[in-house]
XYZ file of C-alpha atoms in Angstrom:
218
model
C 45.043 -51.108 6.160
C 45.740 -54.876 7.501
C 42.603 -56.780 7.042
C 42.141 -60.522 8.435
C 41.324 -62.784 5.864
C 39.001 -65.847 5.845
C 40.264 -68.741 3.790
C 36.890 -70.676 3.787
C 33.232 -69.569 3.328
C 30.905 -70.260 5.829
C 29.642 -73.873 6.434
C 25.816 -74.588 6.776
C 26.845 -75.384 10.337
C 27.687 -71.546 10.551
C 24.858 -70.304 9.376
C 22.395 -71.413 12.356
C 19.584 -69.131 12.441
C 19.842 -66.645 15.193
C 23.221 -67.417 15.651
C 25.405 -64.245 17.651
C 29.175 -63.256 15.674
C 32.007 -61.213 16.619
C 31.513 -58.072 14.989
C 34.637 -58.416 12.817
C 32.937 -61.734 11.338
C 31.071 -60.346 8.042
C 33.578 -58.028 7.107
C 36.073 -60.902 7.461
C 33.512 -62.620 5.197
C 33.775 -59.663 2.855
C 36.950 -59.523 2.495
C 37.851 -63.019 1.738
C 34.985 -62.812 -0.915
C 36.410 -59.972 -2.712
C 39.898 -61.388 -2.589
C 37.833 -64.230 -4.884
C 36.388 -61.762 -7.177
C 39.794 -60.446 -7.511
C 41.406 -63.182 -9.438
C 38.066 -63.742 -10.943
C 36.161 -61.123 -12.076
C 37.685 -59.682 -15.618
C 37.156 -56.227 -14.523
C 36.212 -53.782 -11.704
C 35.503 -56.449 -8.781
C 34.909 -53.208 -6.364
C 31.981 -52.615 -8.450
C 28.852 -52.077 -6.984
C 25.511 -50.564 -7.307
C 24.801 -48.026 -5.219
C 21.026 -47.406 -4.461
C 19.941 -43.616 -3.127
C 16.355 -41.996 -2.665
C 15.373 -38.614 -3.629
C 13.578 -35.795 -1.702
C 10.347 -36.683 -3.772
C 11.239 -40.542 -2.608
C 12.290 -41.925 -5.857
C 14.846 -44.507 -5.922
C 17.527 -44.172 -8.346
C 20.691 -46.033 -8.857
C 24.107 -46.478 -10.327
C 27.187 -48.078 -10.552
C 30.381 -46.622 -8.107
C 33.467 -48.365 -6.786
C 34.135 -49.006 -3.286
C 37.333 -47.922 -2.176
C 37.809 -49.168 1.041
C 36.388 -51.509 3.999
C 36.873 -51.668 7.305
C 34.071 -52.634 10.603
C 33.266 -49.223 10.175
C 31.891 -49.646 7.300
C 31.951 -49.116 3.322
C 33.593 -46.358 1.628
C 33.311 -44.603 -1.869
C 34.064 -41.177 -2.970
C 32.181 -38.657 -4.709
C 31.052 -34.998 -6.134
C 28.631 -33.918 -3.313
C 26.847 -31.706 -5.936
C 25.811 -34.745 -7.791
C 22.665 -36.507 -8.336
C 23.509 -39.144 -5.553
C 25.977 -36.983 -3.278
C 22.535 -34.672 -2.708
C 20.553 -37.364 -2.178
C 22.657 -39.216 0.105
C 23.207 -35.614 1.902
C 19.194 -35.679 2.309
C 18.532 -38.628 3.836
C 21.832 -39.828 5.101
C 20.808 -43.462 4.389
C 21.801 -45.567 1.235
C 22.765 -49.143 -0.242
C 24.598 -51.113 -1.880
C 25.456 -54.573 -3.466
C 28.181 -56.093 -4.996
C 27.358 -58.849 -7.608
C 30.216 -61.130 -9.557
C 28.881 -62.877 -12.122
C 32.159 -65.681 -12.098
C 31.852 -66.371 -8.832
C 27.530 -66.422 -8.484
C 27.767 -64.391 -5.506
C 26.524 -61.062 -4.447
C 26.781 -58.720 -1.010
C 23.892 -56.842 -0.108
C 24.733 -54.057 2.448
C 21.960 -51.455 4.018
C 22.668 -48.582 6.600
C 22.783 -44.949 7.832
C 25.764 -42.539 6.306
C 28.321 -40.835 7.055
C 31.186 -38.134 5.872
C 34.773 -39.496 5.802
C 37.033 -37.438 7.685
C 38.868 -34.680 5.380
C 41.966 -36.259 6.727
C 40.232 -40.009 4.572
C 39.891 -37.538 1.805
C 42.983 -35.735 0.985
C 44.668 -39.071 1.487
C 42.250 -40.642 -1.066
C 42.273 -37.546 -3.542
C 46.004 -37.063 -3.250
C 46.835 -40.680 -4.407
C 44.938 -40.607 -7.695
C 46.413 -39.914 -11.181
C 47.090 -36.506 -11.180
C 44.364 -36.455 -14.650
C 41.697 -37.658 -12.200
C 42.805 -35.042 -9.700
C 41.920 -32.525 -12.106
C 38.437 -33.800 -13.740
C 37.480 -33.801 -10.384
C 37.662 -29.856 -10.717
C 36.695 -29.605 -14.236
C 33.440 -31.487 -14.260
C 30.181 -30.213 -12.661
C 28.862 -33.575 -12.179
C 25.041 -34.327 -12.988
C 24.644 -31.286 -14.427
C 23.843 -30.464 -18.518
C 26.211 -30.038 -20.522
C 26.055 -28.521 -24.090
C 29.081 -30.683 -25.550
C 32.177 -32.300 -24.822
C 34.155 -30.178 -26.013
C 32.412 -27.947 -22.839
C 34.443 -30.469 -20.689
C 37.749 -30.467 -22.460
C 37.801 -26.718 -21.838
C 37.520 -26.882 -18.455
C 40.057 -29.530 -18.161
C 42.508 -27.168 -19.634
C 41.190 -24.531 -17.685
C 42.323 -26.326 -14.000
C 45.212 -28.152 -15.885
C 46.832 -24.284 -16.166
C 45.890 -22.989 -12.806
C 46.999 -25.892 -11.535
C 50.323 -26.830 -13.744
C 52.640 -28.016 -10.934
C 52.961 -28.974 -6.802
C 49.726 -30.203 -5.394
C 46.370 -29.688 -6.686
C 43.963 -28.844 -3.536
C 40.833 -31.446 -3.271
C 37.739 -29.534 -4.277
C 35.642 -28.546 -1.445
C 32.616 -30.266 -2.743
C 34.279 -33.539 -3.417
C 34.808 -36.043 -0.847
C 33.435 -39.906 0.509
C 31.054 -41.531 2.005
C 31.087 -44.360 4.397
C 27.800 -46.769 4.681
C 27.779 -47.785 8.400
C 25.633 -51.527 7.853
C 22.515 -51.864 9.277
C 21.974 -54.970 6.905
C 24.522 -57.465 5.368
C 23.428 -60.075 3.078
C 25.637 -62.684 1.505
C 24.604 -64.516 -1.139
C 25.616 -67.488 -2.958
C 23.914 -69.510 -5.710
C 22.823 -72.873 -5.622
C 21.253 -75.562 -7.421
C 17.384 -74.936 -8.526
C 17.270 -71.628 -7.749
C 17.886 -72.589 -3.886
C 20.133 -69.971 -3.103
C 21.683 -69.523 0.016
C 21.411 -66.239 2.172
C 22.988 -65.361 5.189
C 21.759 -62.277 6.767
C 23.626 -60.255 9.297
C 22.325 -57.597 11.512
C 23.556 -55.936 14.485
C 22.985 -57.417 17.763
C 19.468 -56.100 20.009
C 20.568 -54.096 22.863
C 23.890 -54.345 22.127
C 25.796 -51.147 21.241
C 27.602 -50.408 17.893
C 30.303 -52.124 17.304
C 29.890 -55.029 19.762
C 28.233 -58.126 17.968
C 26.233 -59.174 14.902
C 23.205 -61.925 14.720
C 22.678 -63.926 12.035
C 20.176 -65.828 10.261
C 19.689 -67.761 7.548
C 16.982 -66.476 4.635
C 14.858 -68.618 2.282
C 15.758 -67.908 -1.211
């Protein structure tokens, strides 16, 4: 999708505290950070750490790629029988952040979650490598597993029932988008006096409409 990008950072005279934003602004602000990381970062800028809770509230985290943006929100795509498609299916809340090391920036991002549409699904599913297709199928994610060779089998299990034409998306795999809450950009300065700009949505006003922002000691 067509995404507007910012050519500039923000300017300290942007980041007044208390300060009311378009809600496009920090997704604007996203994306022309990522375009940085993009020509910077030697491998997987869409890398981020995704942060989940269990039932028993333990935290536990890992690394996942985002796949897409939008004011919506953040989207990445998973096995729902997994360790953090569960969780995530528990408490419908998660986060995430985005650090790249070349650039000394990171993206903090907190909210409430919700289920792509199946139409978001197939479309992502469908336009992967037709291997990844398949180990989608073949592995029961987060579970034990005796050996690899346990996995291989089961790759050429679904690679035969599945040899030509379209391979259906497994029921239990699909995305999640992170509707923010909480966006935090950070960008590192001199002496450890970092700069963070917070946004969060506007009081009172409804989803969608505006953001606040302030600016965070380090």
């Amino acid at each position: 999708m067509n995404r507007p990008i910012m050519t500039d950072t923000a300017t300290d005279a942007d980041l007044d505290s208390k300060a009311r934003h378009p809600w496009g602004e920090p997704f604007q602000q996203f994306a022309a950070w990522l375009k940085e990381a993009e020509a910077s970062e030697p491998n997987d800028p869409n890398g981020m750490a995704l942060a989940t809770v269990g039932a028993d509230g333990m935290p536990s985290v890992r690394m996942v790629l985002l796949k897409d943006f939008d004011e919506r929100g953040f989207v990445f795509y998973t096995n729902f029988e997994s360790k953090k498609g569960t969780q995530i299916l528990h408490a419908m809340k998660a986060a995430i952040v985005l650090h790249w090391k070349s650039l000394r920036r990171q993206i903090r991002v907190e909210g409430e979650v919700e289920v792509v549409t199946d139409q978001e699904a197939d479309d992502y599913y469908h336009s992967r490598p037709r291997s990844s297709q398949l180990g989608a199928w073949a592995s029961i994610q987060s579970r034990p597993m005796q050996n690899r060779f346990d996995l291989e089998k089961r790759v050429a299990l679904f690679t035969a029932k599945h040899p030509i034409g379209t391979i259906p998306r497994p029921p239990h795999w699909s995305g999640f988008r992170i509707k923010p809450s909480y966006i935090e950009f950070w960008e590192d300065r001199p002496f450890r006096l970092h700069d963070r700009l917070v946004y969060t949505p506007a009081p009172g006003a409804a989803w969608g409409e505006s953001w606040v922002t302030e600016k965070f000691y380090p």
